[in-house]
XYZ file of C-alpha atoms in Angstrom:
601
model
C 12.038 9.431 -39.438
C 12.827 13.116 -39.086
C 9.339 13.837 -37.713
C 9.633 11.006 -35.194
C 13.038 12.230 -34.115
C 11.764 15.766 -33.592
C 8.842 14.373 -31.668
C 11.107 12.427 -29.290
C 13.321 15.453 -28.815
C 10.312 17.624 -27.957
C 9.107 15.101 -25.379
C 12.578 14.736 -23.888
C 13.124 18.475 -23.621
C 9.717 18.935 -21.970
C 10.516 16.326 -19.352
C 13.961 17.841 -18.755
C 12.453 21.291 -18.251
C 9.864 19.983 -15.763
C 12.451 17.993 -13.819
C 14.932 20.856 -13.819
C 12.267 23.274 -12.604
C 11.390 20.969 -9.696
C 14.990 20.011 -8.931
C 16.797 23.349 -9.265
C 14.096 25.900 -8.441
C 11.082 24.461 -6.636
C 12.891 22.227 -4.122
C 15.207 25.013 -2.832
C 12.272 27.409 -2.701
C 10.123 24.908 -0.816
C 12.931 24.317 1.678
C 13.286 28.074 2.195
C 9.536 28.442 2.752
C 9.546 25.521 5.184
C 12.285 27.077 7.278
C 10.524 30.452 7.236
C 7.266 28.803 8.342
C 9.017 26.967 11.192
C 10.648 30.211 12.326
C 7.315 32.013 12.199
C 5.587 29.278 14.205
C 8.386 29.274 16.778
C 8.100 33.032 17.191
C 4.321 32.830 17.454
C 4.576 30.024 20.021
C 6.944 32.155 22.111
C 4.523 35.063 22.013
C 1.621 32.830 23.002
C 3.647 31.350 25.858
C 4.271 34.821 27.188
C 0.563 35.619 26.946
C -0.347 32.401 28.759
C 2.194 33.113 31.500
C 0.643 36.551 31.943
C -2.778 34.989 32.495
C -4.271 34.820 29.014
C -5.851 31.486 28.151
C -7.450 31.639 24.720
C -9.691 28.827 23.657
C -11.209 27.961 27.042
C -14.715 29.045 26.092
C -16.896 28.937 23.005
C -19.723 31.384 22.223
C -23.126 29.735 22.182
C -23.878 28.105 18.835
C -20.318 28.463 17.544
C -18.621 25.499 15.944
C -15.611 24.634 18.173
C -12.265 25.589 16.768
C -13.446 28.962 15.463
C -11.974 30.827 18.427
C -8.412 30.912 19.703
C -6.629 27.732 20.731
C -3.885 27.810 23.323
C -0.399 27.728 21.850
C 1.517 24.460 21.758
C 3.851 24.678 24.739
C 4.397 21.147 26.061
C 5.912 17.878 24.914
C 3.753 15.006 23.773
C 4.401 12.966 26.918
C 3.554 15.947 29.138
C 0.330 16.552 27.234
C -0.736 12.909 27.532
C -0.095 12.956 31.283
C -2.238 16.055 31.856
C -5.629 14.424 31.242
C -7.544 11.274 32.124
C -7.464 8.725 29.317
C -8.789 5.397 28.110
C -6.217 3.234 26.367
C -6.532 1.993 22.781
C -4.738 -1.237 21.916
C -5.465 -3.217 18.755
C -3.434 -5.154 16.228
C -3.013 -1.970 14.166
C -3.253 0.953 16.615
C -1.988 1.945 20.016
C -2.935 5.164 21.778
C -5.625 6.617 23.999
C -8.856 8.587 24.145
C -8.756 11.901 25.968
C -11.758 12.006 28.332
C -11.690 15.791 28.054
C -13.745 16.315 24.933
C -13.699 12.551 24.237
C -10.992 13.399 21.730
C -9.062 10.963 19.613
C -5.713 12.725 19.995
C -3.245 9.915 20.598
C -2.806 7.372 17.825
C 0.288 5.513 16.681
C 0.302 2.975 13.853
C 1.811 -0.342 14.889
C 2.499 -1.618 11.385
C 4.494 1.414 10.248
C 7.812 2.802 11.401
C 9.538 6.064 10.570
C 12.365 4.252 8.771
C 12.985 0.794 7.311
C 14.511 -0.207 10.651
C 11.815 -1.975 12.673
C 13.377 -0.604 15.860
C 12.702 2.988 14.766
C 9.721 4.855 16.307
C 6.203 4.041 15.189
C 4.401 6.500 12.936
C 2.510 8.994 15.104
C -0.707 10.141 13.473
C -2.596 11.988 16.256
C -1.138 14.097 19.074
C -2.769 16.376 21.698
C -3.660 19.911 20.639
C -1.209 21.606 23.015
C 1.824 19.962 21.378
C 3.735 21.314 18.410
C 2.355 18.604 16.104
C -1.156 18.668 17.546
C -3.584 16.658 15.396
C -6.899 15.233 16.612
C -10.506 14.339 15.850
C -13.377 15.554 18.019
C -17.151 14.996 17.919
C -19.644 17.022 19.910
C -22.856 19.029 20.104
C -24.089 22.579 19.568
C -27.285 23.787 21.294
C -28.960 26.780 22.902
C -29.334 27.482 26.606
C -32.676 25.653 26.807
C -30.902 22.322 26.372
C -28.267 23.115 28.961
C -24.564 22.344 28.664
C -23.817 19.955 25.814
C -20.613 17.945 25.302
C -17.884 19.929 23.610
C -14.109 20.493 23.721
C -13.899 21.029 27.500
C -16.432 18.400 28.612
C -14.990 15.751 30.913
C -16.694 12.441 30.155
C -17.064 9.565 32.590
C -16.216 5.977 31.697
C -19.451 4.009 31.893
C -18.060 0.645 30.781
C -14.890 -0.806 29.366
C -11.370 -0.115 30.536
C -9.572 -0.388 27.185
C -10.696 -0.009 23.568
C -9.795 -3.134 21.576
C -11.271 -4.999 18.607
C -13.432 -7.057 20.981
C -14.076 -4.608 23.837
C -15.877 -1.330 23.117
C -15.799 1.586 25.544
C -18.846 3.560 26.709
C -18.589 7.145 28.007
C -21.341 9.190 29.612
C -22.152 12.787 30.521
C -25.262 14.189 32.198
C -25.758 17.943 31.910
C -27.332 20.470 34.261
C -30.798 19.880 32.724
C -30.627 16.132 33.266
C -30.071 15.308 29.594
C -28.010 12.121 29.363
C -25.365 11.740 26.666
C -23.825 8.320 26.115
C -21.004 7.679 23.662
C -19.961 4.164 22.680
C -16.713 3.703 20.765
C -15.788 0.500 18.976
C -12.948 -0.257 16.579
C -12.337 -2.856 13.897
C -9.118 -4.758 13.184
C -7.566 -1.761 11.433
C -8.370 1.944 11.404
C -12.138 2.471 11.460
C -13.654 3.687 14.732
C -17.429 3.654 15.135
C -18.790 6.355 17.453
C -22.423 5.834 18.459
C -23.998 8.702 20.396
C -27.240 8.301 22.313
C -29.118 11.308 23.744
C -31.907 10.747 26.300
C -34.343 13.521 27.176
C -35.900 12.934 30.627
C -37.492 16.380 30.730
C -40.991 17.629 29.979
C -40.062 19.671 26.906
C -38.571 18.663 23.585
C -34.916 19.515 23.054
C -33.112 20.400 19.825
C -29.416 20.332 19.075
C -26.920 19.942 16.247
C -23.917 17.655 16.081
C -20.488 18.582 14.793
C -17.259 16.845 13.965
C -13.843 18.307 13.327
C -10.337 17.232 12.408
C -7.806 19.816 13.555
C -4.052 19.893 13.048
C -1.525 22.539 14.027
C 0.900 22.079 11.141
C 0.828 21.014 7.530
C 3.363 18.424 6.312
C 6.950 19.693 6.236
C 7.978 17.414 3.369
C 8.325 19.287 0.062
C 5.164 19.012 -2.057
C 5.389 17.075 -5.299
C 3.078 17.765 -8.206
C 2.096 14.098 -8.506
C 0.789 13.903 -4.913
C -2.153 15.733 -3.341
C -1.918 16.557 0.365
C -4.541 18.681 2.086
C -8.304 18.809 2.575
C -10.652 16.524 0.703
C -14.149 15.125 0.915
C -17.342 14.184 -0.875
C -20.525 16.128 -0.145
C -23.605 13.971 -0.658
C -24.123 10.426 -1.833
C -23.759 11.532 -5.471
C -21.252 14.316 -4.872
C -17.894 14.715 -6.539
C -14.545 14.791 -4.797
C -13.476 18.214 -3.530
C -9.755 18.791 -2.969
C -8.332 21.958 -1.439
C -4.646 22.513 -0.801
C -3.318 24.082 2.380
C -2.273 27.127 0.393
C -5.786 27.618 -0.985
C -7.351 27.360 2.474
C -4.806 29.781 3.935
C -6.056 32.309 1.412
C -9.774 31.546 1.537
C -11.968 29.070 3.505
C -13.976 26.509 1.561
C -17.559 25.537 2.383
C -19.316 22.722 0.576
C -23.038 22.804 -0.203
C -25.281 21.234 2.411
C -25.882 17.598 1.508
C -26.904 14.259 2.981
C -24.196 11.622 3.031
C -20.531 11.866 2.199
C -17.334 12.371 4.202
C -14.534 14.868 4.830
C -10.965 14.774 6.033
C -7.298 15.646 5.733
C -4.856 13.508 3.784
C -1.083 13.134 3.696
C 0.869 11.044 1.207
C 0.398 7.779 3.087
C -1.894 8.624 6.044
C -5.312 10.195 6.424
C -7.947 11.196 8.948
C -11.592 11.316 7.885
C -15.019 11.661 9.452
C -18.073 9.993 7.961
C -21.040 11.885 9.513
C -24.483 10.362 10.062
C -25.575 9.503 6.535
C -29.218 10.393 7.182
C -28.675 14.033 8.226
C -27.956 17.002 5.961
C -24.543 18.414 6.876
C -22.497 21.408 5.832
C -18.740 20.867 5.764
C -15.957 23.400 5.527
C -12.166 23.665 5.437
C -10.532 26.568 7.268
C -7.251 27.960 8.558
C -7.153 29.898 11.836
C -4.317 32.201 12.875
C -5.584 33.405 16.272
C -3.747 31.745 19.133
C -2.182 28.521 17.864
C -2.275 28.515 14.034
C -4.253 25.486 12.899
C -6.022 23.857 9.984
C -9.477 22.385 10.399
C -11.893 20.224 8.422
C -15.296 20.196 10.111
C -18.987 19.630 9.584
C -22.190 20.792 11.245
C -25.361 18.750 10.875
C -28.924 20.022 10.784
C -30.655 20.197 14.145
C -32.501 17.151 15.480
C -35.279 17.158 18.079
C -35.793 14.669 20.905
C -39.286 14.490 22.397
C -39.813 14.325 26.202
C -39.024 10.873 27.560
C -37.503 9.786 24.255
C -33.982 9.200 22.972
C -32.121 9.308 19.681
C -29.013 7.577 18.348
C -26.532 9.040 15.863
C -23.495 7.296 14.398
C -20.243 8.758 13.139
C -17.345 6.831 11.661
C -13.762 8.009 12.113
C -10.953 6.746 9.893
C -7.460 7.356 11.241
C -4.621 5.395 9.733
C -2.752 4.222 6.662
C -4.289 4.460 3.199
C -3.982 0.793 2.330
C -5.759 0.234 -0.980
C -7.649 -3.031 -0.234
C -8.680 -1.687 3.174
C -10.002 1.625 1.861
C -11.947 -0.240 -0.847
C -13.361 -2.561 1.801
C -14.561 0.340 3.917
C -16.255 1.927 0.921
C -18.383 -1.160 0.329
C -18.806 -2.342 3.914
C -20.057 1.021 5.224
C -21.532 2.345 1.941
C -19.294 5.419 2.014
C -19.642 7.243 -1.308
C -16.393 7.387 -3.311
C -14.268 6.657 -0.263
C -11.671 5.001 -2.508
C -10.762 8.537 -3.669
C -9.136 9.007 -0.271
C -6.160 7.660 -2.231
C -4.990 10.082 -4.892
C -5.306 8.016 -8.065
C -4.962 11.096 -10.269
C -6.587 12.063 -13.545
C -6.086 8.625 -15.077
C -8.025 6.896 -12.289
C -9.502 4.387 -14.728
C -5.971 3.252 -15.628
C -4.107 3.819 -12.370
C -6.262 1.737 -10.064
C -6.469 -1.349 -12.318
C -2.710 -1.103 -12.770
C -2.233 -1.156 -9.005
C -4.500 -4.194 -8.738
C -2.370 -5.959 -11.332
C 0.808 -5.032 -9.474
C -0.718 -6.087 -6.159
C -1.692 -9.437 -7.725
C 1.932 -10.091 -8.702
C 3.099 -8.982 -5.266
C 0.807 -11.414 -3.493
C 2.053 -14.207 -5.767
C 5.800 -13.443 -5.686
C 6.088 -11.480 -2.425
C 8.248 -8.681 -3.851
C 6.969 -5.365 -5.177
C 10.110 -4.872 -7.240
C 9.370 -8.083 -9.106
C 5.744 -6.955 -9.383
C 6.918 -3.724 -11.087
C 8.987 -5.705 -13.604
C 6.129 -8.098 -14.414
C 3.566 -5.289 -14.668
C 5.837 -3.502 -17.131
C 5.985 -6.666 -19.249
C 2.187 -6.946 -19.263
C 1.865 -3.298 -20.302
C 4.409 -3.843 -23.062
C 2.481 -6.879 -24.316
C -0.798 -4.941 -24.324
C 0.774 -2.171 -26.360
C 2.770 -4.460 -28.614
C 0.410 -4.026 -31.618
C 0.674 -0.241 -31.311
C 4.440 -0.374 -30.795
C 4.693 -2.669 -33.792
C 2.969 -0.059 -35.951
C 5.187 2.644 -34.513
C 8.455 0.873 -35.195
C 7.188 -0.465 -38.522
C 6.489 3.099 -39.566
C 9.990 4.096 -38.465
C 11.448 1.168 -40.405
C 9.508 2.086 -43.544
C 10.526 5.719 -43.231
C 14.125 4.597 -42.943
C 13.758 2.261 -45.936
C 12.655 5.087 -48.221
C 15.262 7.496 -46.860
C 17.448 7.225 -49.994
C 14.484 8.109 -52.216
C 13.707 11.107 -49.980
C 17.294 12.297 -50.360
C 16.887 12.058 -54.140
C 13.739 14.164 -53.930
C 15.542 16.785 -51.866
C 18.324 16.952 -54.441
C 15.833 17.115 -57.296
C 13.542 19.849 -55.974
C 16.092 21.901 -54.050
C 14.436 24.909 -52.378
C 11.014 24.374 -53.954
C 9.252 23.377 -50.737
C 5.823 23.029 -52.348
C 7.080 20.620 -55.006
C 9.089 18.760 -52.387
C 6.008 18.336 -50.204
C 3.895 17.052 -53.082
C 6.610 14.617 -54.135
C 6.968 13.270 -50.578
C 3.219 12.739 -50.262
C 3.242 10.867 -53.552
C 6.130 8.742 -52.293
C 4.254 7.959 -49.059
C 1.198 6.938 -51.058
C 3.234 4.755 -53.401
C 5.048 3.009 -50.541
C 1.855 2.838 -48.394
C 3.430 4.766 -45.529
C 1.509 6.807 -42.980
C 3.981 9.456 -41.740
C 2.071 10.050 -38.478
C 1.633 6.367 -37.632
C 4.713 6.457 -35.444
C 3.388 9.255 -33.232
C -0.019 7.985 -32.165
C 1.206 4.862 -30.320
C 3.573 7.018 -28.286
C 0.783 9.460 -27.415
C -1.516 6.639 -26.332
C 1.155 5.189 -24.053
C 1.795 8.445 -22.190
C -1.289 8.115 -19.883
C -0.251 4.555 -19.053
C 3.261 5.686 -18.177
C 1.995 8.411 -15.850
C -0.516 6.004 -14.287
C 2.277 3.560 -13.459
C 4.396 6.453 -12.205
C 1.512 7.466 -9.928
C 1.047 3.953 -8.537
C 4.705 3.617 -7.633
C 4.866 7.073 -6.107
C 1.713 7.346 -3.978
C 0.616 3.903 -2.784
C 1.634 3.005 0.750
C 2.223 -0.583 -0.313
C 5.429 0.661 -1.972
C 6.656 2.358 1.219
C 9.608 0.495 2.805
C 9.065 -2.330 0.288
C 12.422 -4.011 -0.474
C 13.695 -5.195 -3.838
C 16.989 -7.088 -3.919
C 20.477 -6.279 -2.698
C 20.932 -2.739 -1.423
C 17.397 -1.531 -2.284
C 15.508 -1.784 1.003
C 12.829 0.822 0.177
C 11.366 1.185 -3.307
C 9.785 4.511 -2.321
C 13.182 6.063 -1.459
C 16.078 6.963 -3.789
C 18.880 4.495 -4.481
C 21.137 4.948 -1.398
C 24.422 4.291 -3.235
C 26.603 6.846 -5.000
C 29.159 6.690 -7.779
C 31.114 9.492 -6.131
C 32.093 7.457 -3.070
C 32.562 4.321 -5.187
C 29.251 2.920 -3.956
C 30.254 2.976 -0.312
C 33.899 1.939 -0.610
C 35.073 5.440 0.338
C 34.144 6.517 3.905
C 32.166 9.688 3.199
C 28.686 10.704 2.074
C 28.618 12.827 -1.102
C 26.396 15.927 -1.373
C 22.765 15.311 -2.268
C 23.233 16.312 -5.924
C 26.018 13.726 -6.294
C 24.043 10.768 -4.924
C 24.014 8.980 -8.268
C 23.304 5.353 -7.423
C 23.637 2.104 -9.321
C 20.087 2.017 -10.650
C 20.100 5.623 -11.971
C 23.338 4.754 -13.815
C 21.735 1.599 -15.258
C 18.744 3.695 -16.299
C 21.027 6.244 -17.989
C 22.894 3.498 -19.874
C 19.678 1.873 -21.127
C 18.310 5.270 -22.155
C 21.544 6.011 -24.016
C 21.332 2.665 -25.849
C 17.678 3.201 -26.713
C 18.432 6.580 -28.271
C 21.333 5.041 -30.222
C 18.911 2.582 -31.841
C 18.148 5.371 -34.334
C 20.500 7.178 -36.699
C 22.439 10.093 -35.274
C 20.619 13.316 -36.210
C 22.450 15.327 -38.880
C 21.642 18.575 -37.113
C 24.429 19.363 -34.571
C 22.001 20.714 -31.975
C 19.829 17.625 -32.138
C 22.896 15.414 -31.995
C 24.107 17.199 -28.874
C 20.701 16.781 -27.215
C 20.690 13.070 -28.045
C 24.160 12.708 -26.575
C 23.609 14.579 -23.313
C 19.988 13.768 -22.527
C 20.711 10.359 -20.889
C 23.306 11.963 -18.626
C 20.901 14.743 -17.639
C 18.179 12.209 -16.887
C 20.611 10.156 -14.807
C 21.224 13.122 -12.502
C 17.581 14.191 -12.488
C 16.152 10.774 -11.646
C 18.784 9.950 -9.036
C 16.597 11.585 -6.366
C 13.441 9.769 -7.510
C 12.112 6.653 -5.742
C 14.134 3.581 -6.639
C 10.989 1.804 -7.818
C 10.488 4.419 -10.536
C 14.103 4.266 -11.661
C 14.005 0.461 -11.791
C 10.813 0.645 -13.831
C 12.344 3.147 -16.248
C 15.526 1.086 -16.720
C 13.518 -2.085 -17.276
C 11.112 -0.334 -19.642
C 14.052 0.999 -21.669
C 15.521 -2.511 -21.880
C 12.234 -3.972 -23.107
C 11.831 -1.139 -25.612
C 15.301 -1.798 -27.047
C 14.508 -5.498 -27.510
C 11.081 -4.730 -28.920
C 12.368 -2.164 -31.398
C 15.194 -4.411 -32.542
C 12.810 -7.322 -33.120
C 10.245 -5.327 -35.072
C 12.731 -3.387 -37.200
C 14.610 -6.583 -38.066
C 11.325 -8.166 -39.130
C 10.734 -5.234 -41.526
C 14.214 -5.441 -42.966
C 15.443 -2.157 -41.467
C 18.995 -1.839 -40.274
C 19.492 -1.568 -36.526
C 21.761 1.377 -35.978
C 22.775 0.583 -32.377
C 26.123 -1.109 -33.004
C 27.202 1.279 -35.755
C 26.313 4.258 -33.557
C 28.261 2.808 -30.642
C 31.280 2.141 -32.858
C 31.179 5.662 -34.225
C 31.586 7.047 -30.718
C 35.063 5.533 -30.499
C 36.208 6.388 -34.006
C 38.608 9.266 -34.301
C 37.048 11.977 -36.371
C 39.137 13.166 -39.292
C 40.850 16.502 -38.825
C 39.560 19.013 -41.311
C 42.264 20.832 -43.240
C 42.269 24.574 -42.964
């Protein structure tokens, strides 16, 4: 029992330290860095505006053979509406997306997601994914060509395309763009879109000349700013991709790329992109061409982050043509949809666009189970509760061994006390006598630890599912919980809304965090109070500390934890009663209200 108790204390203290580090140190530091970065960008934008006013216009030309984006980009100086009005555009309007294609560069730089709003209020603005490059939040995808002078001018960032057919891009009406260069080479680009977020870009190049022409294709995703939300260790946001059909996932944080660019080995097949918590942009290059992809950060002109690729050169014979196809994903990382794209378009490991974490083999099946319950009951909160029950049932044999071991250890506690009194300070003799007692009573002293260790990956997998999947975003539960991905909005310190003021962030201790703290307190009181005063103090205060720490966590996680504690209490009581061990809960609760005797001096 003593070993189990020490084990639980060690786990609890570790979690407290991690949470305290994030809550008291990392979050304030992240906020300070965010403000410093915004101030630096504002100052840089002012300087660039002054340069532009004086006649400087960085980014208007590209050296021959250079991948676009490698030279200066004009600073963001206009609003989004002003930027959209500056160029000719073709509208995009589907069930999932609204926006437009910029005919300058044939850029996808205007995309809003119809199914997602900034808040739980459906009247709030739609989520904006892409914006023009000359806005503060510039974010776009561009596809083009790189070639020598013999080919003539090839489509790039400043090329103005002509609409050949189609007036609006919808699920049923593709749009064709065309450009003929000074050598007579004809470039045709056809864009089509499915019912969600996958855009197919088919490029056709016709060579009417008398000599063969050679060129390379490129694709880039460029954004001016990284996310301003504080990073959380459980979520990856940044650059990612798979190089080659059999390649592994490469993930590079913004911080890493700011320090050093990353270039993947040249490979055929794969994809690359930039991911946020819920949204992503990715390019799937032609799967038959070797490509080299890289992730970079540029500080000349407008600071920007870029994920790009450059394919090997292709040659078009005189009088011939060639077709190349890129896919562009721009939207929400919905799990069934991402899985569908992986199989439908044979995109290697595209499901890893969603950050399933180290325990991928547990996390994804757990989401599928939760999603199954959601589709049946229509409530993700209920799905969390039912998934927790299933997990508990799967681990019941292990938990039974764990609690049985605790019950047996408790049953022989009187004999252990006799051994301590008999052997005194002779630790060697005491150890030998205890091992003999374990053997006689058929007790494995470590049996209570292994079930707990095996359940830790499952706990973190469930934690990951609740925290990172978009299906949990703005998903309601019951009552006042309208978003399982956001903290409980109530607070004890304004009597749960009865008093007309909003408490400070650290005092937003809602109903569900309090319920979680109570269930945690009861679970810890299922075991005897530790005789050591330090351990006893930890056992007493740990539920309160966790209540404050978890108050800022998503409500779905807190509900899960409270429910899991409740199930664990019932499970432990059932198993220990079956083994004839006394349940200490009620005695421990009574002892809290007993007046302790005053010691005489």
